[in-house]
Coordinates of C-alpha atoms in Angstrom, one line a residue:
M1 CA 60.8 33.5 -6.1
K2 CA 63.9 31.3 -6.2
H3 CA 63.9 31.3 -2.4
R4 CA 60.3 30.0 -2.4
T5 CA 61.1 27.3 -4.9
L6 CA 64.1 26.2 -2.8
I7 CA 62.0 26.0 0.3
Q8 CA 59.3 24.0 -1.4
A9 CA 61.9 21.6 -2.7
L10 CA 63.5 21.2 0.7
V11 CA 60.2 20.7 2.4
A12 CA 59.3 18.1 -0.2
A13 CA 62.6 16.3 0.3
S14 CA 62.6 16.2 4.0
L15 CA 59.3 15.2 5.5
I16 CA 59.7 11.6 6.7
S17 CA 57.8 10.8 9.8
F18 CA 54.8 8.7 10.8
G19 CA 52.6 8.7 7.7
F20 CA 54.5 10.6 5.1
A21 CA 57.2 10.2 2.5
A22 CA 60.0 7.9 3.7
P23 CA 63.5 9.3 4.1
A24 CA 64.6 7.4 1.0
A25 CA 62.8 10.1 -1.0
E26 CA 65.7 12.4 -0.2
Q27 CA 67.9 10.3 -2.3
Q28 CA 65.7 10.4 -5.3
Q29 CA 66.1 14.0 -6.4
P30 CA 67.8 14.6 -9.7
P31 CA 71.5 15.3 -9.3
A32 CA 71.2 18.7 -11.0
K33 CA 68.5 19.8 -8.6
K34 CA 70.7 18.8 -5.6
A35 CA 73.6 20.7 -7.0
Q36 CA 71.4 23.8 -7.4
E37 CA 70.0 23.6 -3.9
A38 CA 73.2 22.8 -1.9
P39 CA 74.8 26.3 -1.9
A40 CA 71.6 28.0 -0.7
K41 CA 70.7 25.8 2.3
K42 CA 72.5 28.1 4.7
A43 CA 70.2 30.9 3.7
I44 CA 67.0 29.3 5.0
D45 CA 64.8 31.6 6.9
R46 CA 63.3 29.3 9.5
K47 CA 60.5 31.7 10.5
A48 CA 59.6 32.2 6.8
V49 CA 59.4 28.4 6.4
D50 CA 57.1 28.1 9.4
E51 CA 54.8 30.9 8.3
K52 CA 54.6 30.4 4.6
H53 CA 55.0 26.7 4.1
A54 CA 53.4 25.1 7.1
P55 CA 50.3 24.1 5.2
A56 CA 52.4 22.1 2.7
V57 CA 54.1 20.5 5.7
E58 CA 50.7 19.3 7.0
G59 CA 49.8 17.9 3.6
R60 CA 52.9 15.9 3.2
Y61 CA 52.7 14.8 6.8
Q62 CA 49.5 12.9 5.8
A63 CA 51.1 11.2 2.8
G64 CA 52.9 7.9 2.7
P65 CA 52.6 4.2 1.7
Q66 CA 49.3 2.7 2.5
A67 CA 48.0 -0.8 2.7
M68 CA 45.0 0.0 0.5
V69 CA 47.2 0.5 -2.5
K70 CA 47.1 -3.2 -3.2
E71 CA 43.4 -3.7 -2.6
E72 CA 41.2 -4.4 -5.6
M73 CA 38.6 -1.6 -6.1
H74 CA 35.8 -1.3 -8.6
H75 CA 36.5 1.2 -11.4
N76 CA 33.3 3.0 -12.1
I77 CA 33.9 4.8 -15.4
N78 CA 32.5 8.3 -15.6
P79 CA 31.6 9.1 -19.2
K80 CA 32.1 12.9 -18.6
A81 CA 35.6 12.4 -17.3
P82 CA 38.7 12.3 -19.5
P83 CA 39.4 8.7 -20.5
M84 CA 41.8 6.4 -18.6
T85 CA 43.0 2.9 -19.3
K86 CA 42.9 0.3 -16.5
A87 CA 46.6 0.6 -16.1
E88 CA 46.4 4.4 -15.8
F89 CA 43.5 4.1 -13.3
D90 CA 45.5 1.6 -11.2
R91 CA 48.5 3.9 -11.2
G92 CA 46.3 6.9 -10.3
K93 CA 44.8 4.9 -7.4
Q94 CA 48.2 4.0 -6.1
I95 CA 49.4 7.6 -6.2
Y96 CA 46.2 8.8 -4.6
F97 CA 46.4 6.5 -1.7
E98 CA 50.1 7.1 -1.2
R99 CA 50.0 10.9 -1.5
C100 CA 46.5 12.3 -1.2
A101 CA 44.1 10.1 0.8
G102 CA 45.4 11.2 4.2
C103 CA 44.2 14.8 3.6
H104 CA 41.3 14.3 1.1
G105 CA 39.9 11.1 2.4
V106 CA 39.5 7.6 1.0
L107 CA 36.3 8.5 -0.8
R108 CA 37.6 12.0 -1.7
K109 CA 34.8 13.6 0.4
G110 CA 37.3 15.8 2.1
A111 CA 39.0 15.6 5.4
T112 CA 41.9 17.9 6.3
G113 CA 41.9 18.8 2.6
K114 CA 39.1 19.9 0.3
P115 CA 36.6 17.4 -1.4
L116 CA 37.9 16.0 -4.7
T117 CA 34.7 14.4 -6.0
P118 CA 33.6 14.7 -9.7
D119 CA 31.0 17.3 -8.9
V120 CA 33.9 19.5 -7.8
T121 CA 36.7 18.4 -10.1
L122 CA 34.9 18.1 -13.5
P123 CA 33.8 21.7 -13.7
R124 CA 37.5 22.8 -13.0
G125 CA 38.8 20.7 -16.0
S126 CA 42.2 19.1 -16.5
D127 CA 44.2 22.2 -17.2
Y128 CA 43.2 23.8 -13.9
L129 CA 43.8 20.6 -11.9
K130 CA 47.2 20.1 -13.4
V131 CA 48.3 23.5 -12.2
F132 CA 46.8 22.9 -8.8
I133 CA 48.5 19.5 -8.4
G134 CA 51.8 20.6 -9.9
Y135 CA 52.3 23.9 -8.1
G136 CA 50.1 23.6 -5.0
S137 CA 48.3 26.4 -3.3
P138 CA 48.8 28.8 -0.3
A139 CA 45.8 27.1 1.4
G140 CA 47.9 24.0 2.0
M141 CA 48.1 21.9 -1.2
P142 CA 51.7 20.7 -1.6
N143 CA 53.5 21.4 -4.9
W144 CA 53.7 17.8 -6.0
G145 CA 54.9 18.6 -9.5
S146 CA 57.4 21.5 -9.1
S147 CA 59.0 19.7 -6.1
G148 CA 59.9 16.8 -8.4
E149 CA 57.8 14.2 -6.4
L150 CA 55.5 13.7 -9.3
T151 CA 56.5 13.8 -13.0
E152 CA 54.7 15.8 -15.6
K153 CA 53.0 12.7 -16.8
E154 CA 51.9 11.7 -13.3
V155 CA 50.5 15.2 -12.7
D156 CA 48.4 14.8 -15.9
L157 CA 47.4 11.3 -14.8
M158 CA 46.2 12.6 -11.4
A159 CA 44.3 15.5 -13.0
R160 CA 42.3 12.9 -15.0
Y161 CA 42.1 10.4 -12.1
I162 CA 40.3 12.8 -9.7
Q163 CA 37.7 13.5 -12.3
Q164 CA 36.7 9.8 -12.2
E165 CA 34.3 8.3 -9.7
P166 CA 36.3 7.5 -6.6
P167 CA 36.7 3.7 -6.1
S168 CA 35.5 2.3 -2.8
P169 CA 37.7 -0.1 -0.8
P170 CA 36.1 -3.2 0.6
E171 CA 34.4 -3.2 4.0
Y172 CA 35.9 -5.3 6.8
G173 CA 33.6 -7.2 9.2
I174 CA 33.8 -10.0 11.7
K175 CA 34.1 -12.6 8.9
E176 CA 37.2 -10.9 7.3
M177 CA 38.8 -10.3 10.8
E178 CA 38.3 -13.9 11.8
A179 CA 39.9 -15.1 8.6
T180 CA 43.2 -13.3 9.7
W181 CA 42.9 -14.2 13.4
K182 CA 45.6 -16.5 14.8
V183 CA 46.2 -17.7 18.4
V184 CA 49.8 -18.7 18.1
V185 CA 50.1 -19.8 21.7
P186 CA 46.8 -20.7 23.5
V187 CA 46.2 -19.0 26.8
D188 CA 46.6 -22.3 28.7
K189 CA 49.9 -23.0 27.1
R190 CA 51.4 -19.6 28.1
P191 CA 53.7 -19.2 31.2
T192 CA 52.1 -18.9 34.6
K193 CA 55.0 -16.7 35.8
K194 CA 57.7 -14.6 34.2
M195 CA 60.2 -17.0 32.6
N196 CA 63.0 -14.5 31.9
A197 CA 65.4 -12.3 33.9
L198 CA 64.4 -9.1 32.1
N199 CA 63.5 -6.0 34.0
I200 CA 60.3 -5.7 32.0
E201 CA 59.4 -2.4 33.6
N202 CA 62.4 -0.8 31.8
L203 CA 61.9 -2.6 28.5
F204 CA 61.4 -0.4 25.3
S205 CA 59.2 -1.4 22.4
V206 CA 60.8 0.4 19.4
T207 CA 59.1 0.7 16.0
L208 CA 61.3 -0.4 13.1
R209 CA 59.0 1.3 10.6
D210 CA 60.1 0.1 7.1
A211 CA 61.1 -3.3 8.3
G212 CA 57.6 -4.2 9.6
E213 CA 59.0 -5.1 13.0
I214 CA 59.5 -3.9 16.5
A215 CA 62.7 -4.2 18.6
L216 CA 62.4 -5.0 22.3
I217 CA 65.3 -3.3 23.9
D218 CA 66.5 -3.8 27.5
G219 CA 66.6 -0.3 29.0
D220 CA 69.3 -1.5 31.5
S221 CA 71.8 -3.1 29.2
K222 CA 70.8 -1.2 26.1
K223 CA 70.8 -4.5 24.2
I224 CA 68.1 -5.8 21.7
V225 CA 66.2 -8.6 23.5
S226 CA 64.0 -9.6 20.5
I227 CA 63.0 -8.6 17.1
V228 CA 59.3 -9.3 16.4
K229 CA 57.7 -9.3 13.0
T230 CA 54.6 -7.1 12.9
G231 CA 52.4 -5.1 10.5
Y232 CA 53.9 -2.3 8.4
A233 CA 55.0 0.8 10.2
V234 CA 53.8 0.2 13.7
H235 CA 52.1 3.3 14.9
I236 CA 51.8 2.8 18.6
S237 CA 52.6 0.2 21.3
R238 CA 50.2 -0.2 24.2
M239 CA 50.5 -2.2 27.4
S240 CA 47.9 -4.2 29.3
K241 CA 47.1 -3.0 32.8
S242 CA 49.2 -5.8 34.4
G243 CA 52.2 -4.9 32.2
R244 CA 52.5 -8.4 30.9
Y245 CA 51.0 -8.0 27.4
L246 CA 52.2 -5.7 24.7
Y247 CA 49.8 -4.7 21.9
V248 CA 51.2 -3.1 18.7
I249 CA 49.3 -2.0 15.6
G250 CA 50.6 -1.3 12.2
R251 CA 49.3 1.1 9.6
D252 CA 48.1 -1.9 7.7
A253 CA 45.7 -2.6 10.7
K254 CA 47.6 -5.8 11.8
I255 CA 47.7 -6.2 15.6
N256 CA 50.4 -8.3 17.4
L257 CA 49.9 -9.4 21.0
I258 CA 53.3 -10.1 22.6
D259 CA 53.7 -11.9 25.9
L260 CA 56.6 -10.4 27.8
W261 CA 56.6 -13.3 30.3
M262 CA 57.9 -15.7 27.8
E263 CA 61.6 -16.8 27.9
K264 CA 62.0 -14.8 24.7
P265 CA 59.0 -12.4 24.3
D266 CA 57.1 -13.0 21.1
T267 CA 53.7 -12.9 19.4
V268 CA 51.1 -15.1 21.0
A269 CA 48.1 -13.9 18.9
E270 CA 47.5 -11.7 15.9
I271 CA 44.7 -10.3 13.8
K272 CA 44.1 -7.8 11.0
V273 CA 41.2 -5.5 11.9
G274 CA 40.9 -3.5 8.7
L275 CA 42.9 -2.1 5.8
E276 CA 44.5 0.9 7.6
A277 CA 44.7 1.8 11.3
R278 CA 46.5 3.8 13.9
S279 CA 45.2 2.9 17.4
V280 CA 44.9 0.1 19.9
E281 CA 44.2 0.1 23.7
T282 CA 43.3 -2.2 26.5
S283 CA 40.8 -2.2 29.4
K284 CA 42.2 -0.7 32.6
F285 CA 39.3 -0.2 35.0
K286 CA 39.3 -2.2 38.2
G287 CA 37.9 -5.7 37.5
Y288 CA 38.5 -5.5 33.8
E289 CA 42.3 -5.4 33.8
D290 CA 43.7 -7.2 30.7
K291 CA 40.3 -8.6 29.8
L292 CA 39.5 -6.5 26.6
A293 CA 41.3 -4.7 23.8
I294 CA 40.0 -2.2 21.3
A295 CA 41.4 -1.0 17.9
G296 CA 40.2 1.8 15.7
T297 CA 40.7 1.9 12.0
Y298 CA 41.1 4.5 9.3
W299 CA 39.4 2.2 6.9
P300 CA 36.7 1.0 7.3
P301 CA 35.7 3.9 9.7
Q302 CA 35.0 1.8 12.8
Y303 CA 36.3 0.3 16.0
V304 CA 36.4 -3.3 17.2
I305 CA 36.4 -4.6 20.7
M306 CA 38.3 -7.8 21.2
D307 CA 39.0 -10.4 23.9
G308 CA 42.2 -9.1 25.5
P309 CA 44.3 -12.4 25.9
T310 CA 43.4 -13.8 22.4
L311 CA 42.3 -10.9 20.2
K312 CA 39.1 -12.7 19.2
P313 CA 36.9 -10.0 17.7
L314 CA 33.7 -9.5 19.7
K315 CA 32.0 -6.2 18.7
I316 CA 32.3 -3.8 15.8
E317 CA 30.9 -0.3 15.7
S318 CA 30.9 2.2 12.9
T319 CA 31.8 5.8 13.3
R320 CA 30.0 7.1 10.2
G321 CA 27.7 10.0 10.9
L322 CA 27.3 13.7 11.2
T323 CA 30.1 16.1 11.9
V324 CA 30.0 18.8 14.6
A325 CA 28.8 22.1 13.2
P326 CA 27.7 22.4 10.4
Q327 CA 26.3 18.9 11.1
E328 CA 26.9 17.3 7.7
Y329 CA 27.1 13.6 7.1
H330 CA 30.6 12.2 6.7
P331 CA 31.2 8.7 5.3
E332 CA 34.6 8.0 6.7
P333 CA 35.4 9.4 10.2
R334 CA 38.7 7.8 10.9
V335 CA 39.5 6.6 14.4
A336 CA 42.8 8.3 15.4
A337 CA 43.3 8.1 19.2
I338 CA 41.9 5.8 21.8
V339 CA 42.5 5.8 25.6
A340 CA 41.1 3.7 28.5
S341 CA 39.3 5.5 31.3
H342 CA 40.6 5.2 34.8
Y343 CA 37.3 6.3 36.3
N344 CA 34.8 4.0 34.5
P345 CA 34.8 0.7 32.5
E346 CA 35.0 2.8 29.3
F347 CA 37.1 3.4 26.2
V348 CA 37.5 7.0 24.9
V349 CA 37.4 6.9 21.1
T350 CA 38.0 9.9 18.8
A351 CA 36.4 10.2 15.4
K352 CA 38.7 12.4 13.4
E353 CA 36.6 13.9 10.6
T354 CA 33.3 14.3 12.6
G355 CA 35.2 15.9 15.6
K356 CA 33.3 13.7 18.0
V357 CA 34.5 11.8 21.1
I358 CA 32.7 8.5 21.7
I359 CA 32.7 7.1 25.2
V360 CA 32.2 3.4 24.9
N361 CA 31.1 1.5 28.0
Y362 CA 32.4 -2.1 27.7
S363 CA 30.7 -3.5 30.8
D364 CA 28.0 -5.1 28.7
L365 CA 28.9 -5.7 25.0
N366 CA 25.5 -7.1 24.2
N367 CA 23.8 -3.9 25.3
L368 CA 26.5 -1.5 24.4
K369 CA 26.1 2.0 25.8
T370 CA 27.9 4.9 24.2
T371 CA 28.1 8.7 25.0
T372 CA 28.9 11.0 22.2
I373 CA 30.6 14.3 22.9
D374 CA 30.9 17.1 20.4
A375 CA 34.5 18.5 20.3
A376 CA 36.1 19.9 17.2
R377 CA 37.4 18.6 13.8
F378 CA 39.9 17.0 13.2
L379 CA 40.8 14.9 16.3
H380 CA 44.2 13.3 16.1
D381 CA 46.4 12.5 19.1
G382 CA 46.6 13.3 22.8
G383 CA 47.0 12.1 26.4
F384 CA 45.8 12.5 30.0
D385 CA 46.6 15.3 32.3
R386 CA 48.6 14.4 35.4
S387 CA 45.5 13.4 37.4
G388 CA 44.4 10.9 34.7
R389 CA 40.9 12.4 34.7
Y390 CA 41.1 14.7 31.7
F391 CA 41.9 13.6 28.2
M392 CA 43.7 16.3 26.2
V393 CA 43.2 15.7 22.5
A394 CA 44.4 17.8 19.6
A395 CA 41.9 18.8 16.9
N396 CA 44.8 19.6 14.7
A397 CA 43.3 21.2 11.6
S398 CA 41.1 23.3 13.9
N399 CA 44.1 24.5 16.0
K400 CA 42.4 23.5 19.2
I401 CA 42.9 21.2 22.2
A402 CA 39.7 19.5 23.4
V403 CA 39.5 18.7 27.1
I404 CA 37.4 15.6 27.8
D405 CA 36.3 14.9 31.4
T406 CA 36.5 11.1 31.6
K407 CA 34.9 11.0 35.1
D408 CA 31.7 12.9 34.2
N409 CA 31.9 12.2 30.5
K410 CA 31.6 15.7 29.1
L411 CA 33.5 18.4 27.3
A412 CA 35.3 20.5 29.8
K413 CA 36.7 23.0 27.3
L414 CA 37.9 23.8 23.8
I415 CA 41.1 25.7 23.8
D416 CA 42.7 27.7 21.0
V417 CA 46.4 26.9 20.6
G418 CA 49.0 27.3 17.9
K419 CA 48.9 26.0 14.3
T420 CA 48.3 22.2 14.0
P421 CA 49.0 20.9 17.4
H422 CA 50.7 17.5 17.5
P423 CA 51.5 16.6 21.1
G424 CA 51.9 12.8 20.9
R425 CA 50.6 12.2 24.4
G426 CA 51.7 15.6 25.6
A427 CA 53.8 16.6 28.6
N428 CA 52.6 17.1 32.2
F429 CA 54.6 19.2 34.7
N430 CA 54.3 22.0 37.3
D431 CA 54.8 25.5 35.8
P432 CA 56.6 27.5 38.6
K433 CA 54.1 30.4 38.1
F434 CA 50.9 28.8 36.9
G435 CA 50.9 25.4 38.6
P436 CA 50.0 22.1 36.9
V437 CA 50.1 22.3 33.1
W438 CA 49.9 20.0 30.0
A439 CA 51.9 21.0 27.0
T440 CA 51.8 20.6 23.2
S441 CA 54.1 21.5 20.4
H442 CA 52.9 22.1 16.8
L443 CA 53.4 21.0 13.3
G444 CA 52.5 24.3 11.8
D445 CA 54.5 26.9 13.9
E446 CA 57.4 27.2 16.4
T447 CA 55.3 27.6 19.5
I448 CA 54.8 25.3 22.5
S449 CA 51.4 25.9 24.3
L450 CA 51.2 25.3 28.1
I451 CA 47.6 24.7 29.3
G452 CA 46.6 24.9 33.0
T453 CA 45.0 21.6 34.2
D454 CA 44.0 22.1 37.8
P455 CA 40.4 23.3 38.0
E456 CA 40.3 22.7 41.8
K457 CA 43.4 24.5 43.2
N458 CA 44.3 26.7 40.3
K459 CA 40.8 27.5 38.8
A460 CA 41.9 30.8 37.4
N461 CA 44.5 29.1 35.2
A462 CA 42.5 26.0 34.3
W463 CA 41.8 25.2 30.6
K464 CA 43.6 28.1 29.1
V465 CA 47.0 28.7 27.5
V466 CA 48.9 30.2 30.4
R467 CA 52.3 30.4 28.7
T468 CA 53.7 30.1 25.2
L469 CA 57.3 29.1 24.6
K470 CA 59.2 29.7 21.4
G471 CA 60.8 26.6 19.9
Q472 CA 63.2 25.9 17.1
G473 CA 60.5 26.0 14.4
G474 CA 57.5 24.2 13.1
G475 CA 57.4 20.5 12.3
S476 CA 57.3 19.2 15.8
L477 CA 55.7 15.8 16.4
F478 CA 56.5 15.0 20.1
I479 CA 57.0 16.7 23.4
K480 CA 58.1 14.9 26.6
T481 CA 59.0 15.3 30.2
H482 CA 58.9 13.1 33.4
P483 CA 57.7 13.6 37.0
K484 CA 61.3 13.2 38.2
S485 CA 62.7 15.6 35.6
N486 CA 63.2 19.3 35.3
N487 CA 63.6 19.2 31.5
L488 CA 61.1 19.6 28.7
W489 CA 62.1 18.1 25.4
I490 CA 60.7 19.0 22.0
D491 CA 61.6 17.4 18.6
T492 CA 61.3 19.0 15.2
P493 CA 61.7 16.2 12.7
L494 CA 59.5 17.8 10.0
H495 CA 61.4 21.1 9.8
P496 CA 63.3 21.4 6.4
D497 CA 66.5 22.8 8.0
P498 CA 68.8 19.9 8.9
K499 CA 70.2 21.9 11.8
V500 CA 66.8 21.9 13.3
N501 CA 65.5 18.4 12.4
Q502 CA 68.7 16.7 13.5
S503 CA 68.7 18.3 16.9
I504 CA 66.5 18.6 20.0
A505 CA 65.4 21.6 22.0
V506 CA 65.3 21.3 25.8
Y507 CA 63.9 23.8 28.3
D508 CA 64.5 24.1 32.1
I509 CA 61.1 23.8 33.6
K510 CA 62.2 25.8 36.6
A511 CA 63.2 28.7 34.4
L512 CA 60.9 28.7 31.4
E513 CA 61.6 32.3 30.6
K514 CA 65.0 31.2 29.4
P515 CA 65.4 30.1 25.8
A516 CA 65.8 26.4 25.0
V517 CA 69.2 24.8 24.8
V518 CA 69.8 22.9 21.5
L519 CA 71.6 19.5 21.6
P520 CA 73.1 18.0 18.4
I521 CA 71.6 14.5 18.8
A522 CA 72.2 13.3 15.3
E523 CA 75.9 14.5 15.5
W524 CA 76.3 12.4 18.7
A525 CA 74.9 9.3 16.9
K526 CA 77.8 9.3 14.4
V527 CA 75.9 7.3 11.8
G528 CA 77.3 8.9 8.7
E529 CA 75.3 10.2 5.8
G530 CA 71.5 10.1 5.8
A531 CA 68.4 12.1 6.8
R532 CA 69.4 11.5 10.5
R533 CA 66.1 13.0 11.8
V534 CA 65.7 13.1 15.5
V535 CA 62.2 12.0 16.6
Q536 CA 60.3 11.2 19.8
P537 CA 62.0 11.6 23.1
E538 CA 61.0 8.8 25.6
Y539 CA 62.1 8.4 29.2
N540 CA 63.3 5.2 30.9
Q541 CA 61.6 3.8 33.9
A542 CA 63.7 5.8 36.4
G543 CA 63.2 9.1 34.6
D544 CA 67.0 9.8 34.5
E545 CA 67.5 8.9 30.8
V546 CA 65.9 10.2 27.6
W547 CA 66.0 8.1 24.4
F548 CA 65.9 9.6 20.9
S549 CA 65.5 7.9 17.5
V550 CA 68.0 9.1 14.9
W551 CA 66.1 8.0 11.7
S552 CA 67.6 7.7 8.3
A553 CA 66.5 5.8 5.2
K554 CA 66.1 2.0 5.4
N555 CA 69.3 1.5 3.4
Q556 CA 71.3 3.8 5.7
E557 CA 72.5 3.5 9.3
S558 CA 70.1 4.7 12.1
A559 CA 70.6 4.7 15.8
I560 CA 69.1 5.4 19.2
V561 CA 70.8 8.1 21.3
V562 CA 70.5 8.0 25.1
V563 CA 71.0 11.2 27.0
D564 CA 71.5 11.7 30.7
D565 CA 68.5 13.8 31.7
K566 CA 70.3 15.6 34.6
T567 CA 73.5 16.6 32.8
R568 CA 72.1 16.7 29.3
K569 CA 75.2 14.8 28.2
L570 CA 75.5 11.9 25.8
K571 CA 75.2 8.6 27.8
A572 CA 75.0 5.9 25.1
V573 CA 74.5 5.2 21.4
I574 CA 72.6 2.1 20.5
K575 CA 73.6 0.8 17.0
D576 CA 72.6 -2.5 15.4
K577 CA 72.2 -3.5 11.7
R578 CA 68.6 -4.6 12.7
L579 CA 67.7 -1.1 13.8
I580 CA 66.0 -0.2 10.4
T581 CA 64.2 3.2 10.4
P582 CA 63.6 3.3 14.2
T583 CA 60.8 5.8 15.1
G584 CA 58.5 5.5 18.1
K585 CA 59.8 4.1 21.4
F586 CA 57.5 3.1 24.3
N587 CA 58.8 2.3 27.7
V588 CA 56.8 -0.4 29.4
N589 CA 56.5 1.3 32.8
N590 CA 55.6 4.7 31.3
T591 CA 53.2 3.3 28.8
T592 CA 51.4 1.1 31.4
R593 CA 51.0 4.0 33.9
D594 CA 50.4 6.9 31.5
V595 CA 53.7 8.6 32.6
Y596 CA 54.4 11.6 30.3

């Protein structure tokens, strides 16, 4: 029992990646608890952590600061619910959107987690709910109370809060978007040719999560070129087809359009497209290059198509509707991933909660044509296979990968994989035995699933898991390789054991039967004390370097570690006081050309 309490506390203290508790939380444990835990850390059973506590990992993965905390929402008092003052309700709303909304949904209708609407919570009563919130459950509810993340008073507060009617955040339409829209540099005032000496193809856009910024880093010199103010916790960076324009979107749904041709690259347009978001993409089909952009939001549940060079909002479409089986109405299907088709003038939009993929034809916005494909709940992240035809997207809570044929616009296959796949964009390479594969690692277990992707020349291996590798443990967020590399890199930043989350596993693609080699990336960074979690491998343009973020709290030193891909030896460490909580890194060449 003591071992279980320890593991829960360590998990609670250590989950700090895109959309969950920040690393500073590690510094907030009571001193007595730290003293009790320290001697036992060496005894962690990594497999036991993966198997018994992966659900709690998934729950905390969804948590984190949210823009909607500050939004005014109507308090509809339920006379049957325990009373709450306005101050208590506002505090409950804050905790809910920071800790709970990611799993249970904005309207508490249920998403990855169960519904928490009054028809469910009132019959349970406050005493039951306090135990549930405080101690969690084997089904996946984190132990917010016993871990120390919520006080006894806060647990009581939340038990009462979820018996109230859920407040609804405001909607966000064209009027609200246009009120935030700014064209900083008009198109006719922008450069007509590149005005700097940068090797733009080898530029990196690096998320500085807690600073609300990105750093543009020259991949050749390893120097910061520019720091650009953005929305909070930029989730992704995407390039226009030409490679000139960089689009970044924060969790607060703010988009910055950055012109890389300027003497010093900077924002030329910006807009806020909702209250919370994760995805942005640009048109790539021939004849539409750089003309349009699209963003999907978590709230409101919708996507908006914009003018590419200015971000002027043009068309908004809701994703509300029925789920895949059992075909029940869902009021807030969040848009998680969007990719641009290479075969048609179309965007591929995933609706998380409904498990549907929406193919949006952008050739005529006044007569918008969409194709809806039933996949599986809950669609999250993914990328193309090496051919660029098939979109491989993780339905993470369903433990599946959906294969979408973007040429014929149909579901090619649903594939069972490990627990809670989280591939980022995945990794494409040739398995020496099974031919072309795309790989994903997992949040919920130690496995890496390799899926055959060649239905023409390797039909027998296509759309099935052909090989399963054993990684360091659960808690992986990203997997990466490069066409010029023989290495496959897997991070594990969400694993509770520091030896695991501060290192990287690398496999020899030509000898996949051999175990991974583990490299001490955080140790190489020499950044002193802190969480030092190693996250998101990303290659340079040439494919001979791999960059890793070593991420500590915002008041501690972080760094980027560059490793020689061929020798697997340390090549460089990038340190700068402006590198505050670096996380995602996006190389211009690789992002423009879908190289992963």
